[in-house]
Coordinates of C-alpha atoms in Angstrom, one line a residue:
Chain A
M334 CA 0.0 0.1 0.4
A335 CA 1.5 3.6 -0.4
T336 CA 3.0 5.1 2.5
T337 CA 3.9 8.9 2.4
T338 CA 6.9 8.7 3.1
Y339 CA 8.4 12.7 5.3
T340 CA 11.8 13.8 4.0
S341 CA 13.1 17.1 4.9
D342 CA 13.3 18.2 0.9
Q343 CA 9.9 17.4 -0.1
P344 CA 9.2 19.5 -3.0
T345 CA 5.4 20.4 -2.6
V346 CA 6.0 22.3 0.8
P347 CA 6.7 25.8 0.1
R348 CA 9.6 26.9 2.6
V349 CA 9.1 27.9 5.7
S350 CA 10.9 28.5 8.3
S351 CA 8.3 29.1 11.3
R352 CA 8.4 26.4 14.2
W353 CA 5.0 25.2 14.4
A354 CA 5.2 24.9 9.9
R355 CA 7.8 22.8 10.2
I356 CA 5.9 20.4 13.4
R357 CA 2.8 20.4 11.3
R358 CA 4.9 19.1 7.9
L359 CA 5.3 15.5 10.4
P360 CA 3.4 12.9 10.8
W361 CA 0.5 13.4 13.1
P362 CA 1.4 9.9 15.6
L363 CA 4.4 11.6 15.6
V364 CA 3.4 14.8 17.2
V365 CA 0.7 13.1 19.2
G366 CA 2.1 10.2 20.6
G367 CA 5.4 12.0 21.2
F368 CA 3.0 14.9 22.7
L369 CA 1.3 12.4 25.0
L370 CA 4.6 10.9 25.8
L371 CA 6.8 14.0 26.4
I372 CA 3.2 14.6 29.5
Y373 CA 3.9 10.6 30.4
V374 CA 8.1 12.0 30.9
I375 CA 7.0 15.1 32.8
I376 CA 4.0 13.0 35.0
A377 CA 7.0 10.6 35.9
I378 CA 9.9 12.7 36.6
T379 CA 8.2 15.4 38.6
G380 CA 5.3 13.4 40.5
G381 CA 7.1 12.7 43.1
L382 CA 6.9 16.8 44.0
W383 CA 3.5 17.0 43.9
A384 CA 2.2 13.7 44.0
P385 CA -0.3 14.4 47.6
Y386 CA 0.5 11.4 49.4
P387 CA 2.9 8.7 49.5
Y388 CA 2.3 6.0 47.6
D389 CA 2.2 2.9 49.9
K390 CA -0.2 5.9 53.0
I391 CA -1.8 4.0 54.1
A392 CA -5.5 5.1 55.5
A393 CA -5.4 8.6 54.0
G394 CA -8.8 7.8 53.1
K395 CA -11.8 6.0 54.1
P396 CA -10.9 2.5 52.3
F397 CA -12.6 2.3 48.6
E398 CA -14.4 6.4 49.3
S399 CA -15.0 7.2 45.7
P400 CA -13.0 10.5 43.7
S401 CA -13.2 13.5 45.2
V402 CA -10.8 16.7 45.6
E403 CA -9.1 14.7 48.5
H404 CA -9.2 11.9 46.2
L405 CA -9.3 12.5 42.7
F406 CA -9.2 8.5 41.7
G407 CA -10.7 7.6 45.1
T408 CA -8.8 5.1 47.1
D409 CA -8.1 1.6 47.7
Q410 CA -9.1 -1.5 49.7
M411 CA -6.6 0.2 52.0
G412 CA -7.3 4.1 52.1
R413 CA -4.4 4.5 49.4
D414 CA -5.3 7.3 47.6
M415 CA -5.7 5.7 44.5
F416 CA -4.0 9.5 42.3
S417 CA -1.0 9.6 43.8
R418 CA -0.3 5.6 42.9
V419 CA -0.7 6.3 39.6
V420 CA 1.2 9.0 39.4
L421 CA 4.1 7.1 41.6
G422 CA 3.4 4.1 39.8
T423 CA 4.3 6.1 36.6
P424 CA 8.2 6.5 36.7
I425 CA 8.3 2.7 38.0
V426 CA 7.0 1.1 34.5
L427 CA 8.5 3.6 32.4
F428 CA 12.0 2.4 33.6
L429 CA 11.3 -1.7 33.2
A430 CA 9.3 -0.7 29.8
L431 CA 12.3 1.5 28.4
T432 CA 15.5 -0.6 29.9
S433 CA 14.3 -3.6 29.1
T434 CA 13.6 -2.9 26.1
L435 CA 16.8 -0.9 25.3
L436 CA 18.6 -4.1 26.6
A437 CA 16.8 -6.4 24.8
V438 CA 16.9 -3.8 20.9
T439 CA 21.0 -3.7 21.8
L440 CA 22.0 -6.2 22.7
G441 CA 19.6 -8.4 20.4
G442 CA 20.2 -5.4 16.9
L443 CA 24.5 -5.9 17.4
L444 CA 23.9 -10.0 17.6
G445 CA 21.4 -9.7 14.7
L446 CA 23.8 -7.5 12.8
L447 CA 26.9 -9.9 13.5
S448 CA 24.9 -13.0 12.6
G449 CA 23.7 -11.0 9.4
F450 CA 27.1 -9.8 8.5
V451 CA 29.9 -13.3 9.5
G452 CA 27.0 -15.7 8.3
G453 CA 28.1 -18.6 7.7
W454 CA 27.1 -22.0 10.3
F455 CA 27.5 -18.8 13.0
D456 CA 24.3 -17.0 11.3
G457 CA 23.0 -20.7 11.4
A458 CA 24.1 -21.9 15.1
M459 CA 22.2 -18.4 15.7
M460 CA 19.4 -18.1 13.8
R461 CA 18.4 -21.8 15.5
I462 CA 19.4 -20.3 19.2
F463 CA 16.5 -17.9 17.8
E464 CA 14.1 -19.6 16.7
V465 CA 13.9 -22.3 18.9
F466 CA 14.1 -19.4 22.4
I467 CA 11.1 -18.1 20.2
S468 CA 9.1 -21.3 19.4
I469 CA 8.0 -20.7 23.4
P470 CA 5.1 -18.6 24.2
V471 CA 5.8 -14.9 25.3
I472 CA 3.9 -15.5 28.7
V473 CA 4.8 -19.2 28.7
F474 CA 8.3 -18.1 28.4
A475 CA 8.5 -15.1 31.2
L476 CA 7.1 -17.5 33.0
L477 CA 10.1 -20.4 32.8
V478 CA 12.7 -17.6 33.3
I479 CA 11.1 -17.1 36.6
T480 CA 11.1 -20.4 37.2
A481 CA 14.4 -20.2 36.2
A482 CA 15.0 -16.7 39.7
G483 CA 12.8 -18.6 42.1
L484 CA 10.4 -16.8 42.9
R485 CA 12.3 -15.0 46.7
L486 CA 13.4 -13.0 43.4
S487 CA 10.3 -12.5 41.2
G488 CA 9.7 -8.3 42.2
N489 CA 13.3 -8.2 41.6
F490 CA 13.7 -4.9 39.3
F491 CA 16.4 -6.6 37.8
V492 CA 15.0 -9.8 37.4
L493 CA 11.4 -9.0 35.7
I494 CA 14.0 -5.9 33.3
G495 CA 16.0 -8.9 32.9
V496 CA 12.3 -11.4 32.2
V497 CA 10.9 -8.8 29.5
A498 CA 14.8 -8.4 27.4
L499 CA 14.5 -12.4 27.1
V500 CA 11.3 -12.7 25.4
Y501 CA 12.4 -9.7 23.4
L502 CA 16.2 -10.1 22.5
P503 CA 15.6 -13.5 20.0
R504 CA 12.7 -11.8 17.9
T505 CA 14.8 -8.3 17.7
G506 CA 18.1 -10.5 16.7
R507 CA 16.1 -12.1 14.0
M508 CA 14.3 -9.0 12.8
T509 CA 17.8 -7.1 12.1
R510 CA 20.1 -9.8 11.4
A511 CA 16.8 -10.6 8.4
V512 CA 17.6 -6.2 7.9
T513 CA 21.5 -6.8 7.1
L514 CA 21.1 -9.5 4.8
D515 CA 19.8 -7.0 2.8
L516 CA 21.9 -4.6 3.6
V517 CA 25.0 -7.3 2.7
T518 CA 24.2 -6.4 -0.3
R519 CA 24.9 -2.9 -1.0
D520 CA 28.1 -1.5 -2.6
Y521 CA 29.3 0.4 0.1
I522 CA 29.4 -2.5 2.2
T523 CA 31.7 -4.2 -0.6
V524 CA 33.6 -0.9 -0.6
A525 CA 34.6 -2.0 3.2
R526 CA 35.1 -4.8 3.0
A527 CA 38.0 -4.2 -0.2
R528 CA 39.2 -1.5 2.1
G529 CA 40.5 -4.1 4.7
E530 CA 37.6 -3.3 7.7
S531 CA 37.4 -5.6 10.4
A532 CA 34.0 -7.2 10.6
W533 CA 34.1 -5.4 13.7
S534 CA 34.4 -2.0 12.2
I535 CA 31.9 -2.7 9.8
V536 CA 29.5 -3.2 12.0
R537 CA 30.1 -0.5 13.6
R538 CA 30.3 2.1 11.2
E539 CA 28.4 1.1 7.7
L540 CA 25.3 -1.2 9.2
L541 CA 24.4 0.2 12.6
P542 CA 24.2 3.9 11.0
N543 CA 21.9 2.4 7.9
A544 CA 20.1 0.2 10.5
T545 CA 19.1 2.8 12.6
G546 CA 15.9 3.2 11.8
V547 CA 14.8 -0.3 11.6
L548 CA 15.8 -0.2 15.0
L549 CA 14.3 2.8 16.4
V550 CA 11.1 1.1 15.1
E551 CA 11.3 -1.6 16.4
F552 CA 12.4 -0.8 19.7
G553 CA 9.2 1.6 19.5
V554 CA 7.0 -1.6 18.7
R555 CA 8.6 -3.6 21.9
A556 CA 8.7 -0.4 24.5
G557 CA 4.8 -1.1 22.1
Y558 CA 4.6 -4.2 24.3
A559 CA 6.6 -4.3 27.3
P560 CA 3.7 -2.0 29.7
I561 CA 2.0 -5.2 28.0
L562 CA 3.6 -7.5 29.4
I563 CA 5.3 -6.5 33.1
G564 CA 1.6 -5.6 33.7
S565 CA 0.1 -9.0 33.0
L566 CA 3.3 -10.4 35.2
G567 CA 2.0 -8.0 37.6
F568 CA -1.7 -9.2 37.1
L569 CA -0.2 -12.8 37.8
G570 CA 1.8 -11.9 40.7
F571 CA 5.3 -12.7 39.3
G572 CA 6.1 -8.9 38.8
V573 CA 6.6 -6.2 40.9
Q574 CA 5.9 -6.6 44.4
P575 CA 2.7 -5.7 46.4
P576 CA 3.2 -2.3 47.6
T577 CA 5.4 -1.1 45.3
P578 CA 2.1 0.9 42.8
E579 CA 2.6 -0.9 39.5
W580 CA 0.0 -0.7 37.0
G581 CA -0.7 -4.7 36.4
L582 CA -0.5 -5.4 40.1
M583 CA -2.9 -2.7 40.9
I584 CA -5.3 -3.8 39.5
S585 CA -5.1 -7.1 40.2
E586 CA -5.1 -5.9 43.7
N587 CA -8.3 -3.7 43.5
R588 CA -10.3 -6.1 41.2
V589 CA -12.2 -7.8 44.1
A590 CA -14.1 -4.3 44.7
L591 CA -14.8 -3.8 40.6
T592 CA -17.9 -3.1 41.8
A593 CA -18.0 -1.3 44.6
A594 CA -15.6 1.0 43.5
P595 CA -14.4 0.9 39.3
Y596 CA -11.8 4.0 39.3
T597 CA -9.9 1.9 41.6
V598 CA -9.6 -0.5 38.1
L599 CA -10.4 2.3 35.7
A600 CA -7.6 5.1 36.9
P601 CA -4.7 2.3 36.6
A602 CA -5.5 0.9 33.5
I603 CA -6.5 3.9 31.1
A604 CA -2.9 5.5 32.7
L605 CA -1.2 2.0 31.5
S606 CA -3.8 1.8 27.7
G607 CA -2.7 5.0 27.6
L608 CA 1.2 4.6 28.1
V609 CA 0.8 2.1 25.6
I610 CA -1.0 4.4 22.7
S611 CA 1.0 6.8 23.2
L612 CA 4.2 4.7 22.6
N613 CA 2.5 2.4 19.6
L614 CA 1.1 6.2 17.8
F615 CA 5.1 7.1 18.0
T616 CA 6.8 4.2 16.9
D617 CA 4.2 4.9 14.0
G618 CA 5.3 7.7 13.7
V619 CA 8.7 7.5 13.4
A620 CA 8.1 5.1 11.7
R621 CA 6.4 7.3 8.3
V622 CA 9.6 9.5 8.8
F623 CA 12.4 6.7 8.0
G624 CA 9.4 5.6 5.2
R625 CA 9.0 2.5 6.9
Q626 CA 5.1 0.7 6.9
V627 CA 5.0 -1.4 10.7
R628 CA 3.4 -3.8 11.8
L629 CA 1.8 -2.8 15.0
Chain B
M1068 CA 10.8 -31.2 -4.9
I1069 CA 7.5 -29.9 -2.9
L1070 CA 7.9 -32.8 -0.9
R1071 CA 11.2 -32.5 0.5
V1072 CA 10.6 -28.7 1.5
L1073 CA 7.4 -30.5 3.8
L1074 CA 9.3 -32.6 5.3
T1075 CA 11.8 -30.0 6.4
R1076 CA 9.8 -28.4 7.9
I1077 CA 8.3 -30.9 9.3
V1078 CA 11.2 -31.9 10.9
T1079 CA 12.4 -28.3 11.7
A1080 CA 9.3 -28.3 14.0
F1081 CA 10.0 -32.2 15.7
L1082 CA 14.1 -30.9 16.5
T1083 CA 12.7 -26.8 17.4
L1084 CA 10.7 -29.1 20.0
L1085 CA 13.2 -31.2 21.3
A1086 CA 15.6 -28.0 22.0
V1087 CA 12.0 -26.2 23.9
S1088 CA 11.8 -29.6 26.2
V1089 CA 15.8 -29.4 26.8
I1090 CA 14.8 -25.3 27.8
I1091 CA 12.1 -26.3 30.2
F1092 CA 13.6 -29.3 32.1
A1093 CA 17.0 -26.9 32.2
A1094 CA 14.4 -23.8 33.6
V1095 CA 12.8 -26.2 35.8
D1096 CA 14.1 -29.0 37.4
V1097 CA 18.1 -27.1 37.2
L1098 CA 18.8 -24.4 37.9
P1099 CA 16.1 -23.3 40.7
G1100 CA 18.2 -25.2 42.7
D1101 CA 17.5 -28.3 45.5
I1102 CA 14.0 -30.0 45.3
A1103 CA 13.9 -31.5 48.2
A1104 CA 15.1 -28.9 50.1
R1105 CA 12.3 -26.5 48.8
V1106 CA 9.5 -29.7 49.1
I1107 CA 10.3 -30.6 53.1
G1108 CA 10.2 -27.3 53.4
R1109 CA 12.5 -25.4 56.7
H1110 CA 12.5 -28.6 58.7
A1111 CA 14.0 -30.7 56.6
T1112 CA 17.3 -32.7 57.3
E1113 CA 20.5 -33.6 55.6
E1114 CA 18.8 -37.6 55.6
M1115 CA 15.3 -36.5 54.7
K1116 CA 16.8 -34.6 52.0
E1117 CA 18.6 -37.5 51.2
N1118 CA 15.4 -40.6 51.4
Y1119 CA 13.0 -37.9 48.7
R1120 CA 16.0 -37.4 46.6
K1121 CA 16.2 -40.9 45.9
M1122 CA 12.6 -41.7 46.0
R1123 CA 12.2 -38.8 42.9
G1124 CA 15.6 -40.2 41.1
L1125 CA 17.1 -37.2 42.0
D1126 CA 19.6 -38.2 42.9
R1127 CA 20.6 -39.7 39.3
P1128 CA 22.9 -37.3 37.1
V1129 CA 20.6 -34.8 34.7
Y1130 CA 20.8 -36.4 31.7
E1131 CA 19.6 -39.5 33.1
R1132 CA 16.8 -37.2 34.7
Y1133 CA 16.0 -35.3 31.5
G1134 CA 15.9 -38.7 28.9
H1135 CA 13.5 -40.0 32.0
W1136 CA 11.9 -37.9 32.0
L1137 CA 11.4 -36.8 28.1
L1138 CA 10.7 -41.0 27.3
G1139 CA 7.9 -40.4 29.8
A1140 CA 6.0 -37.3 28.2
V1141 CA 6.4 -38.6 24.8
Q1142 CA 4.5 -41.6 26.5
G1143 CA 2.3 -39.1 28.0
D1144 CA 3.6 -39.7 31.5
F1145 CA 4.6 -37.0 33.1
G1146 CA 5.2 -37.8 36.3
D1147 CA 3.3 -37.0 39.8
S1148 CA 2.9 -34.1 41.1
L1149 CA 4.6 -32.6 43.9
V1150 CA 1.7 -30.9 45.8
N1151 CA -0.7 -33.9 46.1
D1152 CA 1.0 -36.5 44.2
Y1153 CA -1.7 -37.6 41.5
R1154 CA -0.5 -37.9 38.9
V1155 CA 0.6 -35.4 36.0
T1156 CA -1.5 -36.0 33.6
D1157 CA -5.0 -36.8 35.1
I1158 CA -4.0 -33.7 35.9
V1159 CA -3.4 -32.0 32.4
W1160 CA -5.2 -33.1 30.4
P1161 CA -9.4 -32.0 31.1
K1162 CA -7.3 -28.8 31.8
L1163 CA -5.7 -29.3 28.5
K1164 CA -9.6 -30.3 26.8
N1165 CA -11.5 -27.3 28.5
T1166 CA -8.7 -24.9 26.5
L1167 CA -8.7 -25.9 23.3
F1168 CA -12.9 -26.1 23.8
L1169 CA -12.0 -22.3 24.2
A1170 CA -9.5 -21.8 22.4
A1171 CA -12.0 -22.8 19.2
Y1172 CA -14.5 -21.0 20.3
A1173 CA -12.8 -19.0 20.3
F1174 CA -11.6 -19.2 16.8
V1175 CA -15.0 -19.0 16.0
I1176 CA -16.2 -16.1 17.2
Y1177 CA -12.8 -14.7 15.5
I1178 CA -13.0 -15.3 12.1
P1179 CA -16.1 -13.2 10.8
L1180 CA -15.4 -10.4 13.6
A1181 CA -11.9 -10.1 11.8
T1182 CA -13.4 -10.4 8.3
I1183 CA -16.2 -8.0 8.5
L1184 CA -14.5 -5.2 10.0
G1185 CA -11.4 -6.0 7.8
S1186 CA -13.8 -5.8 4.8
L1187 CA -15.4 -3.5 5.8
G1188 CA -12.4 -0.8 6.3
A1189 CA -11.1 -1.5 3.0
V1190 CA -14.4 -1.1 1.0
F1191 CA -14.9 2.6 2.7
R1192 CA -11.3 3.2 2.8
E1193 CA -10.5 6.5 4.5
G1194 CA -14.6 7.2 5.0
P1195 CA -15.6 6.9 8.8
I1196 CA -16.1 3.6 8.7
D1197 CA -12.6 3.2 8.2
T1198 CA -11.4 5.7 10.6
G1199 CA -13.6 4.4 13.1
V1200 CA -11.9 0.7 12.5
S1201 CA -8.4 1.8 12.5
L1202 CA -9.4 3.4 15.7
A1203 CA -10.8 0.9 17.2
T1204 CA -8.5 -1.3 16.2
L1205 CA -5.3 0.8 17.7
I1206 CA -6.8 1.3 20.5
G1207 CA -7.4 -2.6 20.9
L1208 CA -4.3 -3.6 20.4
S1209 CA -3.0 -1.1 23.1
I1210 CA -5.9 -2.4 25.9
P1211 CA -3.4 -6.0 27.5
E1212 CA -5.7 -8.5 27.3
F1213 CA -6.8 -8.4 31.6
V1214 CA -7.7 -5.3 31.4
M1215 CA -9.8 -5.9 28.5
G1216 CA -11.1 -8.7 30.5
T1217 CA -12.0 -6.9 33.2
F1218 CA -13.4 -4.2 31.2
L1219 CA -16.4 -7.7 30.4
L1220 CA -17.1 -8.4 33.3
V1221 CA -17.6 -5.1 34.9
V1222 CA -20.3 -5.0 32.2
F1223 CA -21.8 -7.8 30.8
A1224 CA -21.1 -9.7 34.1
L1225 CA -21.1 -7.5 36.9
K1226 CA -23.6 -4.2 34.9
L1227 CA -25.7 -6.0 32.6
N1228 CA -25.8 -9.5 34.2
A1229 CA -25.8 -11.2 30.9
F1230 CA -22.5 -13.9 31.8
P1231 CA -21.0 -15.9 35.1
V1232 CA -18.8 -13.9 36.5
L1233 CA -16.3 -17.0 37.4
S1234 CA -16.3 -18.8 33.8
V1235 CA -16.1 -22.7 36.3
I1236 CA -17.3 -24.9 33.3
N1237 CA -16.6 -28.0 35.6
M1238 CA -20.1 -26.6 37.4
A1239 CA -22.0 -26.1 33.8
E1240 CA -25.2 -27.8 32.8
G1241 CA -24.6 -29.8 29.1
F1242 CA -22.9 -28.0 26.0
W1243 CA -25.6 -24.8 25.6
D1244 CA -24.5 -23.8 29.1
A1245 CA -20.6 -24.8 28.5
L1246 CA -20.5 -21.9 26.1
R1247 CA -22.3 -19.6 27.9
L1248 CA -20.2 -19.9 30.9
M1249 CA -16.7 -19.0 28.4
T1250 CA -18.9 -16.2 26.2
L1251 CA -16.9 -14.2 27.8
P1252 CA -12.9 -15.2 27.6
A1253 CA -14.2 -16.3 24.0
V1254 CA -14.8 -12.7 23.1
T1255 CA -11.9 -11.4 25.3
L1256 CA -9.1 -13.8 23.0
A1257 CA -11.0 -13.5 19.7
I1258 CA -11.0 -9.4 20.9
A1259 CA -7.2 -9.5 21.1
M1260 CA -6.9 -11.6 18.2
A1261 CA -8.7 -10.6 15.9
V1262 CA -6.8 -6.4 15.9
Y1263 CA -4.0 -7.7 14.3
A1264 CA -6.0 -9.0 11.1
I1265 CA -8.5 -6.8 11.3
R1266 CA -5.0 -3.9 9.8
M1267 CA -3.7 -6.8 7.8
L1268 CA -7.1 -7.8 5.9
R1269 CA -8.0 -4.2 5.2
D1270 CA -4.3 -4.0 3.7
N1271 CA -4.1 -7.0 1.8
L1272 CA -8.3 -6.5 0.7
I1273 CA -7.2 -2.6 -0.6
E1274 CA -4.3 -3.6 -3.2
V1275 CA -6.2 -6.7 -4.4
L1276 CA -9.5 -4.2 -5.2
D1277 CA -7.0 -1.5 -7.2
S1278 CA -6.4 -4.3 -8.7
E1279 CA -6.9 -4.8 -12.7
Y1280 CA -9.4 -7.6 -12.9
I1281 CA -11.6 -5.9 -9.8
R1282 CA -11.3 -2.8 -12.1
M1283 CA -12.9 -4.4 -14.5
A1284 CA -14.8 -6.8 -12.7
I1285 CA -17.2 -3.0 -11.6
L1286 CA -17.0 -1.8 -15.3
K1287 CA -18.3 -4.9 -16.3
G1288 CA -21.7 -3.2 -13.9
L1289 CA -21.4 -5.7 -10.8
P1290 CA -22.7 -5.0 -8.0
L1291 CA -19.7 -3.5 -5.3
H1292 CA -20.9 -6.9 -2.5
K1293 CA -20.2 -8.9 -5.7
V1294 CA -17.2 -7.5 -7.0
V1295 CA -16.1 -8.2 -3.2
L1296 CA -17.3 -11.0 -2.2
R1297 CA -16.4 -13.1 -5.0
H1298 CA -13.0 -11.6 -6.2
G1299 CA -11.6 -9.2 -3.3
L1300 CA -11.9 -11.7 -0.3
P1301 CA -10.6 -15.0 -1.7
N1302 CA -7.6 -13.0 -2.5
A1303 CA -6.7 -11.5 0.0
L1304 CA -7.0 -13.9 2.6
I1305 CA -4.6 -16.1 1.0
P1306 CA -1.5 -13.9 2.6
S1307 CA -4.3 -13.0 6.3
L1308 CA -4.0 -16.1 6.1
N1309 CA -0.5 -16.6 7.6
V1310 CA -1.8 -14.0 10.2
T1311 CA -4.7 -15.9 10.7
A1312 CA -2.4 -19.6 11.8
L1313 CA 0.0 -17.2 13.8
N1314 CA -3.0 -15.9 16.0
L1315 CA -4.1 -19.4 16.7
A1316 CA -0.2 -19.8 17.9
Y1317 CA -0.9 -16.4 19.9
L1318 CA -3.9 -17.3 21.5
I1319 CA -2.3 -21.0 22.8
G1320 CA -0.1 -18.4 25.0
G1321 CA -2.1 -15.7 25.7
V1322 CA -5.3 -18.1 26.8
V1323 CA -2.5 -18.2 29.8
V1324 CA -3.5 -14.5 31.3
V1325 CA -7.3 -14.5 30.4
E1326 CA -8.2 -18.0 31.8
K1327 CA -6.9 -16.4 35.2
V1328 CA -9.3 -13.3 34.8
F1329 CA -12.2 -15.7 34.4
A1330 CA -10.9 -18.1 36.1
F1331 CA -11.4 -20.6 33.3
P1332 CA -9.7 -24.1 34.6
G1333 CA -7.7 -24.3 31.5
I1334 CA -4.2 -25.2 31.1
G1335 CA -2.9 -21.4 31.7
T1336 CA -4.7 -21.0 35.1
L1337 CA -2.8 -25.0 35.7
L1338 CA 0.1 -23.2 34.2
V1339 CA 0.4 -19.8 36.6
D1340 CA -1.2 -22.5 39.5
A1341 CA 1.7 -24.6 39.3
V1342 CA 4.5 -21.6 39.1
F1343 CA 3.2 -20.1 42.4
H1344 CA 3.5 -24.3 44.0
R1345 CA 6.9 -25.0 42.4
D1346 CA 5.7 -27.8 40.9
A1347 CA 8.2 -29.1 38.7
P1348 CA 6.2 -31.5 37.0
V1349 CA 2.9 -29.5 36.4
I1350 CA 5.3 -26.2 34.6
E1351 CA 7.2 -28.5 32.2
A1352 CA 4.2 -30.4 31.4
A1353 CA 2.3 -27.7 31.0
A1354 CA 4.8 -26.0 29.8
L1355 CA 5.7 -28.5 26.9
I1356 CA 1.9 -28.8 25.9
I1357 CA 1.2 -24.9 25.4
S1358 CA 4.4 -25.3 23.3
A1359 CA 4.0 -28.3 21.6
V1360 CA 0.7 -26.5 20.3
Y1361 CA 2.1 -23.8 19.1
I1362 CA 4.7 -24.9 17.6
F1363 CA 2.5 -26.8 15.4
A1364 CA 0.5 -24.0 15.1
N1365 CA 2.9 -22.1 13.6
L1366 CA 4.1 -25.4 10.8
I1367 CA 0.4 -25.5 10.0
A1368 CA 1.0 -21.6 9.3
D1369 CA 3.8 -22.7 7.7
L1370 CA 2.6 -25.3 5.9
L1371 CA -0.5 -24.0 4.5
T1372 CA 1.9 -20.6 3.4
I1373 CA 3.9 -23.1 1.1
L1374 CA 1.3 -24.8 0.0
L1375 CA -1.3 -21.7 -1.1
N1376 CA 2.0 -20.3 -2.8
P1377 CA 2.9 -21.3 -6.1
R1378 CA 6.1 -18.2 -5.3
L1379 CA 6.7 -20.3 -2.3
R1380 CA 7.4 -23.6 -3.1
T1381 CA 10.3 -23.7 -4.9
T1382 CA 12.6 -21.9 -2.4

């Protein structure tokens, strides 16, 4: 299907140097998604300064109080202020999602580039390993890693980041390798080889810059799914442990009171879905800038 | 020639499953450390642990234990549960049947849902219907299954009282009652699958509708719905078939979370509970069975793609 590619030198657009015009020329998902993400980041950074209560302050109000001026999203079973918990959960969710995705895309991307470039038995072995890991459904694989790490550690941030990164690494690796196979046929790679550059140097200086767009989009797609995976694990009881205000965990904690106090579930659910929507929109925008179609 | 391609693919699937079994065994049986200490608890003496290891055959070398486990698994024997000494097979089998029933139901809802919405998006492209469908799929993509399930639960089970809150199908009276009990989890799964498929089908159908033979059919004076149903959809469905088969694979993994939302007694709930209770043989059995279904769903997707696409047959 036809995709409009947005490049800096589109002839039809008159040269207007005002900043507004430049923003308007960007694809709308990038602008909307970027704006929403910015709000999330601002809340994550500054939330600690203005959140009305600490996240674990029990009996800030009566249990299951309805939303009011004092408790914007009401209170949960223990009378904790839901607004504060949602706000103070933002940096946790963002941190977990972004670090795990960054780890996976960095390692997976490097292995994929190397595998596609080196080829031969190394490539064959890498691909087999990746495929085996991809053959286990995501949530089952995550549960296996948690079992292997030991349940006692399941709330540990490092374990959680490791779990999500391990889930994505082979998927990112395989995707990058496919792109690399296409790149290595290009002339500039042949030239670099002829110059006698080392494999590592070619990967770093020729392949990596040219795969940046793909890796960025890959990062966005994965980052968009990471909060869902982390939330699902929290929901199942294997993610972040109470009383940490992780949104998936909050949904699971307050589900018992769904009819009596629906806002205690709605607030974290909307925060979580909103974050995923903004990440998906932003990624879609980035993909359009790079002239690629992204399958969300 | 084509037979060789198909055979290679089938053999690869079995080898993959074998490698997956190694990962599962390593993750559950080897890496977490001493099973004896975990099962007996903090009052374990050295002697008790030693006896327990002998009883369970844990004193044998790892490769021997793996071989023993795999041989049993192939014959459908996964040993005994650590929690209640039942045979794992007896625990897993009824749950697996429930899950497969649920998956089939979800699939039956998914097919028309995806086909109708995808076609609407393509036929009325760029119009309000298309925008609506696009927006709905974008939101659908961004709402985790457990949130979606919870919302459906609030609206249909708690507010409207149309469906039960818990999908305890063991208590169902007859087939129709079981269907009613499973509707909410099945719809949750169907929506989760459909969002991908709707986008795929819309794009594919637009591509097909732009082709010469479709324009020809329209010029001949064929009414639009006939053009779409007779010429458009069949050609757009083949590329979407792969997505559908991949969705089938997704279904078997996604079921884990959704079952837990509705307390559905399936293999996903079983797996989660087993991880919680550190019941190694049950974790292994559930993880292996789910992975096996996943691998074979993927295999079927690939085989269908090869068989239906002449260009792929030679590669």
